[in-house]
mmCIF file of C-alpha atoms in Angstrom:
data_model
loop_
_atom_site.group_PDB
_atom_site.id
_atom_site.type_symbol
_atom_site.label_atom_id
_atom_site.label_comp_id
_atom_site.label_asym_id
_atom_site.label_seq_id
_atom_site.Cartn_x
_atom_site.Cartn_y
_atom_site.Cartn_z
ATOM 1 C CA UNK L 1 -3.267 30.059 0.917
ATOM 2 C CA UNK L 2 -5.913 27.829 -1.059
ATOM 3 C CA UNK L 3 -9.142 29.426 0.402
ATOM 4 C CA UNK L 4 -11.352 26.480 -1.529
ATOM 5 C CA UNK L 5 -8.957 23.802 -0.299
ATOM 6 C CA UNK L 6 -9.298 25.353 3.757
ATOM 7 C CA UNK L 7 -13.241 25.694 3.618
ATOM 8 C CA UNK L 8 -13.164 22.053 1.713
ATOM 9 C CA UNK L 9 -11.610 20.281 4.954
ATOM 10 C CA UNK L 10 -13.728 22.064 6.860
ATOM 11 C CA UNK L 11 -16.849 20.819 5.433
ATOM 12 C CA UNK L 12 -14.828 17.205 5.033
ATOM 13 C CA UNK L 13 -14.302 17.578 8.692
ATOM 14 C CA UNK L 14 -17.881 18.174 9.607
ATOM 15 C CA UNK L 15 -19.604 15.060 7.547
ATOM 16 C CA UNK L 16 -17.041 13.135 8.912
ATOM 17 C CA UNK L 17 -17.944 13.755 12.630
ATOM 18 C CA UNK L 18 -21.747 13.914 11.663
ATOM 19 C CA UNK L 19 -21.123 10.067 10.185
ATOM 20 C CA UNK L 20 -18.238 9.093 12.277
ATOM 21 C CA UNK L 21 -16.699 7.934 9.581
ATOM 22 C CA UNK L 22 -13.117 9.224 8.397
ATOM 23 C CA UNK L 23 -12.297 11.567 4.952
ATOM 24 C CA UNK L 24 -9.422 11.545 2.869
ATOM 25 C CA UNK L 25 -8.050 14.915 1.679
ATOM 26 C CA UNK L 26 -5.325 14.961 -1.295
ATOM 27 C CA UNK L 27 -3.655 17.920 -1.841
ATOM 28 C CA UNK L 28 -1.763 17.507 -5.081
ATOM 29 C CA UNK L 29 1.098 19.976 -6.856
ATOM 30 C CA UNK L 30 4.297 21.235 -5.670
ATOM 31 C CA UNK L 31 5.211 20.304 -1.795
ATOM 32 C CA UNK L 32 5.515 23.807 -0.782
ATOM 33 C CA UNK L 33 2.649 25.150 -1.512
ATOM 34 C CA UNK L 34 1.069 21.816 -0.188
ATOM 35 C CA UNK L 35 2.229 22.892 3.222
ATOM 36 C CA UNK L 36 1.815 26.304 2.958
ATOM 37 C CA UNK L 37 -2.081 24.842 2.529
ATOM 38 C CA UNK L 38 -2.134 22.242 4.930
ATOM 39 C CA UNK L 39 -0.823 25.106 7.545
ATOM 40 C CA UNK L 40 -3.706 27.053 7.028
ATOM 41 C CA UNK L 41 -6.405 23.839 7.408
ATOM 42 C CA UNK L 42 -4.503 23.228 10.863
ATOM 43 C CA UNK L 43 -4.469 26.456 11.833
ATOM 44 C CA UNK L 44 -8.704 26.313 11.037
ATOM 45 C CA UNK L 45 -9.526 23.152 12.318
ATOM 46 C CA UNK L 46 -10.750 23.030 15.879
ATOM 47 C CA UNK L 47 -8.585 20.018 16.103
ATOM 48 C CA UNK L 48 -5.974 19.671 18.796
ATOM 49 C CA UNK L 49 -2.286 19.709 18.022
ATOM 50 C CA UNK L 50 -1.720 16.740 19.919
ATOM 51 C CA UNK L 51 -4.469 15.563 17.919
ATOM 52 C CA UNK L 52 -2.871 16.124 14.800
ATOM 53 C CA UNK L 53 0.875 14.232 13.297
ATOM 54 C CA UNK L 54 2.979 14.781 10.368
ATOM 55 C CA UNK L 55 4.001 11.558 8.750
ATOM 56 C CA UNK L 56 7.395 12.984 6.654
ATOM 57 C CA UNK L 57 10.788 13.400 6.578
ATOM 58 C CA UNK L 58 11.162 16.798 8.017
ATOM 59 C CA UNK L 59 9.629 17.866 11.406
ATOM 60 C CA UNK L 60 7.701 21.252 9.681
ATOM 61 C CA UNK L 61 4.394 21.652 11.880
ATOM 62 C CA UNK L 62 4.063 21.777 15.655
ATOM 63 C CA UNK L 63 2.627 18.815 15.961
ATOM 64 C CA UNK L 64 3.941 15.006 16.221
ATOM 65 C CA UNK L 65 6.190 13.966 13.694
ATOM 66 C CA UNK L 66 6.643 10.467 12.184
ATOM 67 C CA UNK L 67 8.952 9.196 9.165
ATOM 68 C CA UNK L 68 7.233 6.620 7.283
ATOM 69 C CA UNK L 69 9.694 4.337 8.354
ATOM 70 C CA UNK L 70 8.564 4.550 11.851
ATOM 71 C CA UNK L 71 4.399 4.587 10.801
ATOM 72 C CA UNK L 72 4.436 2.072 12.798
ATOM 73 C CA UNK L 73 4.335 3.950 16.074
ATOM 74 C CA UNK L 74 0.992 4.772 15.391
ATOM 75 C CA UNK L 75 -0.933 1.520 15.398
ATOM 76 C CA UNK L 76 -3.319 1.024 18.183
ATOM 77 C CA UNK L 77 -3.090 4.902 18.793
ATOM 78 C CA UNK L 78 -5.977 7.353 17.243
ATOM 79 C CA UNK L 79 -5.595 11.116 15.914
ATOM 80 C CA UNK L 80 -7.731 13.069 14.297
ATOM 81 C CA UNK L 81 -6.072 14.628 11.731
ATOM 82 C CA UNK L 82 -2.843 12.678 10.166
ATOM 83 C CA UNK L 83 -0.958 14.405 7.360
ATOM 84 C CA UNK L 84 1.414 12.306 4.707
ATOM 85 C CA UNK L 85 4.117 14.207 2.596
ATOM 86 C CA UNK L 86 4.395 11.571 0.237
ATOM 87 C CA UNK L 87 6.598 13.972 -2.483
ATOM 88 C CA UNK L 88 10.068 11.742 -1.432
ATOM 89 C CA UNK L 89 8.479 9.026 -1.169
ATOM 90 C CA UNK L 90 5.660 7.007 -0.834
ATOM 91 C CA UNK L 91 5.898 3.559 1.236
ATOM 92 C CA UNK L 92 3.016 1.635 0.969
ATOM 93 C CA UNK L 93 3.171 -0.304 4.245
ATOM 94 C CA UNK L 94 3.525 3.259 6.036
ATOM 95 C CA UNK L 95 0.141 4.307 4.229
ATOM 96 C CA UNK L 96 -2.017 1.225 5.666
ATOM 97 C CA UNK L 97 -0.883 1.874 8.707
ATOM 98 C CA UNK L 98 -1.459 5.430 9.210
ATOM 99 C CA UNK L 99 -4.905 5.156 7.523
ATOM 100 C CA UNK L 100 -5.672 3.097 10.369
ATOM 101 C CA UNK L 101 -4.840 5.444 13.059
ATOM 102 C CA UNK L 102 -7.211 7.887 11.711
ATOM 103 C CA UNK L 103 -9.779 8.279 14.248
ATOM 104 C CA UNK L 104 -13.588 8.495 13.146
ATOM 105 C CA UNK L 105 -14.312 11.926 12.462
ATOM 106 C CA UNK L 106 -10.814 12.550 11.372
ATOM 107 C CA UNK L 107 -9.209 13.318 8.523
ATOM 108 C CA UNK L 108 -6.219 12.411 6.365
ATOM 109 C CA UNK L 109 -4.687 14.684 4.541
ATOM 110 C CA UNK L 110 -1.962 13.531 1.721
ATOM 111 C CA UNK L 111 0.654 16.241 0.285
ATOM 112 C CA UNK L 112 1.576 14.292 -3.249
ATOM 113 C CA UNK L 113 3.152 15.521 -6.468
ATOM 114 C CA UNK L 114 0.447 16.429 -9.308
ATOM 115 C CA UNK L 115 -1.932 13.185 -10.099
ATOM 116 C CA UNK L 116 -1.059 12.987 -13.771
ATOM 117 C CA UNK L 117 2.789 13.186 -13.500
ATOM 118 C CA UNK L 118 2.857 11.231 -10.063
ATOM 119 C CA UNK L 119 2.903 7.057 -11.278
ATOM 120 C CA UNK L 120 5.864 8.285 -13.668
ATOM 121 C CA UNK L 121 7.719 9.567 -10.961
ATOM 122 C CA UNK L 122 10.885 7.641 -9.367
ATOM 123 C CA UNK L 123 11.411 8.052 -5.382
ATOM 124 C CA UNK L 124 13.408 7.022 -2.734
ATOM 125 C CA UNK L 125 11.441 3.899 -2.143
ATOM 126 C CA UNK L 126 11.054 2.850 -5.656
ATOM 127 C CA UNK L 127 15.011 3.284 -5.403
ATOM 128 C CA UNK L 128 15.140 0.829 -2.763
ATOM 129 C CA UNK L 129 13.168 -2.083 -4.782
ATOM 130 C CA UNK L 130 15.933 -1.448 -7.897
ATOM 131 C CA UNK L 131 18.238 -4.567 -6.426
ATOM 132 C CA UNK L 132 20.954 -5.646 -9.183
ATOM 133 C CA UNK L 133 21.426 -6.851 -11.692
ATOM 134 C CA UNK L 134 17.909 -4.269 -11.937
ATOM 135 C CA UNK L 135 17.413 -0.386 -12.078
ATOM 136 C CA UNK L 136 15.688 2.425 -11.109
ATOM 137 C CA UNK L 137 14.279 2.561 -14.926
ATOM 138 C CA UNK L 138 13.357 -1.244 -14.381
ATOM 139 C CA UNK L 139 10.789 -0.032 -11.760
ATOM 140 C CA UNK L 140 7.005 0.180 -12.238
ATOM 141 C CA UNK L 141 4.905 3.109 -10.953
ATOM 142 C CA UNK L 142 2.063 0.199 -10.898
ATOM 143 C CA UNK L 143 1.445 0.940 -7.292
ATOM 144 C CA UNK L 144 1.211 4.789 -7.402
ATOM 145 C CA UNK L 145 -0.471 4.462 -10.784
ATOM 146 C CA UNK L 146 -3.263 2.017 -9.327
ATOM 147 C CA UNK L 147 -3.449 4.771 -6.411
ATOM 148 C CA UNK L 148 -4.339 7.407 -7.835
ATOM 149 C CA UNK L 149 -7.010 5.848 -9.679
ATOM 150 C CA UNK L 150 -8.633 4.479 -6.564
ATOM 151 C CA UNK L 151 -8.289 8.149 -4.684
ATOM 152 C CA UNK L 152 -10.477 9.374 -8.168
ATOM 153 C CA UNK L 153 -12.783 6.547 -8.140
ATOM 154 C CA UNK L 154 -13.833 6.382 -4.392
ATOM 155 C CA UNK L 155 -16.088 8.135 -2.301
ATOM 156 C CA UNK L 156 -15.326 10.157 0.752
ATOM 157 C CA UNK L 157 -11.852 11.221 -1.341
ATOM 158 C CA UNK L 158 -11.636 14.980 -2.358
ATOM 159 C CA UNK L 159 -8.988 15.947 -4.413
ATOM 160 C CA UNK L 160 -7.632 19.489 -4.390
ATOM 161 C CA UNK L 161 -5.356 20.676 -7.659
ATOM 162 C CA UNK L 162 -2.919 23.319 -5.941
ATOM 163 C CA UNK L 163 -1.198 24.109 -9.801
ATOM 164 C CA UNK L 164 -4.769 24.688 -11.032
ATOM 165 C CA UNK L 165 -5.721 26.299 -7.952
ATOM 166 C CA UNK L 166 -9.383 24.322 -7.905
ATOM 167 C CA UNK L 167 -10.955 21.506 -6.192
ATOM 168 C CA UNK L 168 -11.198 18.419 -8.548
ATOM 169 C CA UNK L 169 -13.582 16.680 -6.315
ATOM 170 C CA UNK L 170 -15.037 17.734 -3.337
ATOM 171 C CA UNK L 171 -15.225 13.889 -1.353
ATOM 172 C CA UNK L 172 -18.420 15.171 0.335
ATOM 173 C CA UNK L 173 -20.976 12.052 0.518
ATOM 174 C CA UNK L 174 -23.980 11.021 2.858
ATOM 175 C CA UNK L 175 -23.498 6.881 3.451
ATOM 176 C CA UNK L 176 -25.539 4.676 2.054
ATOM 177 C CA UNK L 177 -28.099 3.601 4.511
ATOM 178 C CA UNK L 178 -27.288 0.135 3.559
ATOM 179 C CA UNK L 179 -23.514 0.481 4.850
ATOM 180 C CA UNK L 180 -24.720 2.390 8.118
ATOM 181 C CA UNK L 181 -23.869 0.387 11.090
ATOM 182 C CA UNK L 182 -26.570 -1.425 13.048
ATOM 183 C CA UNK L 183 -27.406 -0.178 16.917
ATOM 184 C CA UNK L 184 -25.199 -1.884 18.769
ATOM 185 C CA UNK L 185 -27.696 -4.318 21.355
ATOM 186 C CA UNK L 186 -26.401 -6.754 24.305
ATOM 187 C CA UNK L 187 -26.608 -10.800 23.631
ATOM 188 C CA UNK L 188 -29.834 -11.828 26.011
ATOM 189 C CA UNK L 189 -27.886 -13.375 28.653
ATOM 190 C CA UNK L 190 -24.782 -10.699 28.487
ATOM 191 C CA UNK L 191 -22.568 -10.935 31.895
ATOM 192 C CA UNK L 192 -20.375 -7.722 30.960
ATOM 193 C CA UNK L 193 -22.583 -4.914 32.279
ATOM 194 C CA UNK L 194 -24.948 -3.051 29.816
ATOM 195 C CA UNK L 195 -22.925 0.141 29.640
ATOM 196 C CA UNK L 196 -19.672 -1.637 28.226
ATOM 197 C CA UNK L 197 -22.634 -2.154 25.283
ATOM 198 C CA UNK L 198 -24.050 0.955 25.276
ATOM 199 C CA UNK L 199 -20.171 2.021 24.712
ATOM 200 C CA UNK L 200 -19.882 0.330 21.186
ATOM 201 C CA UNK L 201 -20.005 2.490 18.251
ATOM 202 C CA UNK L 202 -21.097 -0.146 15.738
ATOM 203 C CA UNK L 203 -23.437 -3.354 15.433
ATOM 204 C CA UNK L 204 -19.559 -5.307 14.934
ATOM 205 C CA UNK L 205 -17.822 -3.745 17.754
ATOM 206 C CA UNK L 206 -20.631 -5.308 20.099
ATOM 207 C CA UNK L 207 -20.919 -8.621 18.270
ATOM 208 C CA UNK L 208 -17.044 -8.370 19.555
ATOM 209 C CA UNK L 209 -17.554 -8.060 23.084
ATOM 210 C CA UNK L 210 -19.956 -10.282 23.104
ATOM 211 C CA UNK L 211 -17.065 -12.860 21.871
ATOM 212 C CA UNK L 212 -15.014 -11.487 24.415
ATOM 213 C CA UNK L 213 -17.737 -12.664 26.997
ATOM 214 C CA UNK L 214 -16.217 -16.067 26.365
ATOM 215 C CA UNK L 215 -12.982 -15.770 28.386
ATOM 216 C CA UNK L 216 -15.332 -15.805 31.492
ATOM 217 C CA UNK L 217 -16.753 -19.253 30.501
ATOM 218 C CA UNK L 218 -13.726 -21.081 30.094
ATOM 219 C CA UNK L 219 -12.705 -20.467 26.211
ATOM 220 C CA UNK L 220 -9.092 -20.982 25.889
ATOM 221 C CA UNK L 221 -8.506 -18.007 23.281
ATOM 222 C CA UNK L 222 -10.134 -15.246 21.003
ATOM 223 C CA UNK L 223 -8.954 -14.297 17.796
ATOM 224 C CA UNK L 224 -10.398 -10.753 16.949
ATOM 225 C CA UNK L 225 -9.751 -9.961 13.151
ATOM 226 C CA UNK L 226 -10.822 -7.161 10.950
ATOM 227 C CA UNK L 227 -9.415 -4.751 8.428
ATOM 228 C CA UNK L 228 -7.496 -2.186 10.559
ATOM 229 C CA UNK L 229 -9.445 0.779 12.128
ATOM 230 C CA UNK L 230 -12.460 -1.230 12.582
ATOM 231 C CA UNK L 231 -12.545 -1.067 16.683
ATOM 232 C CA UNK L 232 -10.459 -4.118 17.847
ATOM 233 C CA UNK L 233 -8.424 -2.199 20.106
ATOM 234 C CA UNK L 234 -11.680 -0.743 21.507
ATOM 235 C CA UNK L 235 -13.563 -3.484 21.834
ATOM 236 C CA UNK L 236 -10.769 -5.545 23.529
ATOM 237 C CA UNK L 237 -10.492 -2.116 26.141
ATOM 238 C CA UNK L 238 -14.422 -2.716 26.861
ATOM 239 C CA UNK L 239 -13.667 -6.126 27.951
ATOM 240 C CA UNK L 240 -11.153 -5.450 29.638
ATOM 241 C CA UNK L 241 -12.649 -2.801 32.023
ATOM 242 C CA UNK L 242 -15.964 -4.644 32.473
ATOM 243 C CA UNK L 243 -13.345 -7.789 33.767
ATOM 244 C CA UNK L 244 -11.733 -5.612 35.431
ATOM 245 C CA UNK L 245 -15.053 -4.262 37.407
ATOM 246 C CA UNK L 246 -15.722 -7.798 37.801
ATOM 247 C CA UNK L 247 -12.227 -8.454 40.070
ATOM 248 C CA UNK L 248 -10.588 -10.117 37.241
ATOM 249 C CA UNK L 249 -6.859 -9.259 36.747
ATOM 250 C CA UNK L 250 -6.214 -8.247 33.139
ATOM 251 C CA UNK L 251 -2.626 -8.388 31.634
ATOM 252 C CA UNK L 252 -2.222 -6.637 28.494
ATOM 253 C CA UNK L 253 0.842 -6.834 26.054
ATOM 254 C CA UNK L 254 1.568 -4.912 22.532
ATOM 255 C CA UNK L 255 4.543 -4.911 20.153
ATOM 256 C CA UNK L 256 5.148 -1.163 22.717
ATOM 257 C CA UNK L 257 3.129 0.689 25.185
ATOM 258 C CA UNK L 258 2.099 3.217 22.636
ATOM 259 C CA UNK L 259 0.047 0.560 21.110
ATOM 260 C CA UNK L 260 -2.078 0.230 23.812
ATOM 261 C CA UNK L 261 -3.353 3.506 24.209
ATOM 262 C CA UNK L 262 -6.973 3.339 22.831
ATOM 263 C CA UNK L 263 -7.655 -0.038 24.686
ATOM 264 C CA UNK L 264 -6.629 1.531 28.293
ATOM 265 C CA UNK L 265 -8.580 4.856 26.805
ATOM 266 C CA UNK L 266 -11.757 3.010 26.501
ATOM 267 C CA UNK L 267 -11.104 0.565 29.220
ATOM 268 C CA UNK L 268 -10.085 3.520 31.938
ATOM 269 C CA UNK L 269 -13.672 5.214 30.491
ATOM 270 C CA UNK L 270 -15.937 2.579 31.419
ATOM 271 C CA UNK L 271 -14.578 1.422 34.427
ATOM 272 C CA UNK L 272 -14.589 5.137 36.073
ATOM 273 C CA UNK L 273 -18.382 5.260 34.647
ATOM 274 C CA UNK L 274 -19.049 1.722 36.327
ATOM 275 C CA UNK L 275 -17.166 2.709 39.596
ATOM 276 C CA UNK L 276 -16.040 5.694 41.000
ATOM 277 C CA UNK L 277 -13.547 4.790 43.126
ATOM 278 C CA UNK L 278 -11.364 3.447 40.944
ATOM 279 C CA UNK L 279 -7.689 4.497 39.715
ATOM 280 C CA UNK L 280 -7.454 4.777 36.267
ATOM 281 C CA UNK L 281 -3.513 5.791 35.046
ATOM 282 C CA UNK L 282 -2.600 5.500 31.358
ATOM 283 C CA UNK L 283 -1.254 1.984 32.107
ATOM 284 C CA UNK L 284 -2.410 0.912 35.045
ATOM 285 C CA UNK L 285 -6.267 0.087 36.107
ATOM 286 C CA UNK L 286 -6.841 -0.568 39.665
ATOM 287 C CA UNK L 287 -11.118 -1.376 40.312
ATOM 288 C CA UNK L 288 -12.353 -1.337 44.143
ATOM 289 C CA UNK L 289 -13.528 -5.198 42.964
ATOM 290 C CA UNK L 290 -10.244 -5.872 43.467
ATOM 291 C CA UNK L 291 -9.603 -6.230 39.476
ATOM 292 C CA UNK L 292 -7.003 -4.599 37.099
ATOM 293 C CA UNK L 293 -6.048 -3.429 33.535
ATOM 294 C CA UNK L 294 -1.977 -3.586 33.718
ATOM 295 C CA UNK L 295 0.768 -3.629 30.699
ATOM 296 C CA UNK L 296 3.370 -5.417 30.456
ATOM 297 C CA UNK L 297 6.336 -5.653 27.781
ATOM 298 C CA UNK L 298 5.604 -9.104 25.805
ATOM 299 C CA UNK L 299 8.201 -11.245 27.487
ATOM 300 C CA UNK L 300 7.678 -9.716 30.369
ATOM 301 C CA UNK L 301 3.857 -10.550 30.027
ATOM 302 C CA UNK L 302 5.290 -14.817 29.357
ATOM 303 C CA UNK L 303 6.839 -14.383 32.461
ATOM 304 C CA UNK L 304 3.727 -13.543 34.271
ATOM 305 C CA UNK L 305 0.657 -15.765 32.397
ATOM 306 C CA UNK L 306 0.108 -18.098 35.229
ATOM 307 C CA UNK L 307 -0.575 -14.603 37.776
ATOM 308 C CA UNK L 308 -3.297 -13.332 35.650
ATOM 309 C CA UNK L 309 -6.776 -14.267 34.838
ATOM 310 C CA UNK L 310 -7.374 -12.749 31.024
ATOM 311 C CA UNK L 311 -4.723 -11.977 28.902
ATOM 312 C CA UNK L 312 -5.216 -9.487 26.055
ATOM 313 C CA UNK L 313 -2.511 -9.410 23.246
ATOM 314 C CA UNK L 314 -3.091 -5.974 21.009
ATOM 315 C CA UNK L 315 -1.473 -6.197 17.655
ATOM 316 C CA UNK L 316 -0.974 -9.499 17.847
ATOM 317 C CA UNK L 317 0.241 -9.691 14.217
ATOM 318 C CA UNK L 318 3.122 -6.975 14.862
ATOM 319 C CA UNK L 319 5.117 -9.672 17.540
ATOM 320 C CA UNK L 320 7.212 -12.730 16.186
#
């Protein structure tokens, strides 16, 4: 057990709640004694297990476990711990997603090989890029290499060297007041109620509701965009439940159900604050205004546009 590494997430753990922002946690050497560590952060964490998911090939912890091939599960769901054994291999496309399903306050923990050696190393994936007449010698470590200078050079990353046995950067960092996030504040003539803005967690996440506020005044569509983990999911929730409040019937749609779960989280939250009545399921919202919050598989939801009054697509770019 790495004592420095265990009271290291801890204190990660802590700014990141205090800033609501997430931390990254490498833990770099050989993979056992990367787990062996990692088990004793979970185990001193006061993070739920079904908080917490491995992202590997081999289902080690107690918690969820995803292979990088199936990352994808995990967008438009939130955890607050996710863990990546990246010592088979490292898929870049699984990394962006899972980064994104970090909640704020969470952390992400990677279990790699040791920094210096890692860009020179040759895994599964780089394996899969060596199509003939090429070879596995004929591929780069650019990626990896470009990686692990941009986990050195950034803030909020700390760094622990299990072979040394000592923490090569610590990733603890107050944000610069100039990056802090503006107090969220209503438009002047808002129709969504004021508590689906007090709900916002950021200037941008309002600014997106607000937007949203649009589908009541006859705009045809809204195109939310934004670097993943940014709140679209939540914002498009708070919509939904204050339309739903209103007696609109909301029909939302994802690549799968498990997508969805942040945007019925937030939208089942602030309709039960707005009215107490109401029945709030993990997929179905039903308001005493008469409105709703209901999923429905993508071509089910074509088959069912012209019953519905807002239509919400999460993930949008994940469907053909």
């Amino acid at each position: 057990m790495d004592v420095d590494a265990v009271g290291l997430a801890e204190s990660l753990r802590e700014e990141a709640i205090r800033t609501n922002e997430r931390r990254l946690l490498v833990l770099a050497g050989a993979r056992e004694p990367g787990y062996d560590t990692l088990e004793s952060i979970l185990d001193t964490l006061s993070v739920p297990i079904t908080e917490t998911t491995l992202v590997g090939p081999d289902d080690r912890l107690r918690c969820e476990q995803r292979s990088q091939a199936n990352a994808g599960e995990l967008l438009g769901t939130t955890r607050d711990v996710i863990a990546v054994d990246t010592h088979d291999e490292l898929r870049p496309n699984a990394l962006g997603k899972v980064v994104g399903a970090v909640d704020g306050g969470g952390l992400l923990i990677l279990l790699t090989p040791p920094l210096a050696s890692w860009p020179d190393r040759r895994d599964e994936f780089d394996a899969s890029l060596a199509v003939p007449p090429f070879s596995l010698d004929d591929v780069t470590g650019r990626f990896k290499r470009r990686l692990v200078e941009t986990l050195r050079a950034h803030r909020g990353v700390a760094i622990v060297d299990l072979e040394e046995d000592r923490v090569e950067a610590d990733g603890l960092t107050d944000p610069d007041p100039r990056q802090m996030p503006q107090t969220p504040t209503p438009p002047p003539d808002h129709r969504f109620p004021t508590a689906t803005y007090e709900a916002c967690l950021t200037a941008d996440q309002s600014d997106a509701v607000a937007a949203l506020e649009g589908l009541a005044e006859g705009t045809q569509a809204v195109v939310l965009e934004a670097d993943r983990g940014r709140g679209k999911s939540s914002a498009a929730g708070l919509a939904a439940g204050a339309y739903a409040a209103a007696g609109e019937d909301v029909l939302v749609t994802a690549p799968a159900a498990r997508n969805t779960a942040e945007l019925f989280d937030r939208a089942g939250d602030l309709v039960e604050q707005l009215e107490s009545d109401a029945v709030v399921e993990p997929r179905r919202i039903e308001t005493t205004a008469g409105g709703s919050v209901r999923f429905r598989e993508p071509a089910v939801a074509l088959a069912n546009l012209a019953s519905t009054d807002i239509v919400v697509v999460d993930e949008a770019a994940a469907l053909p």
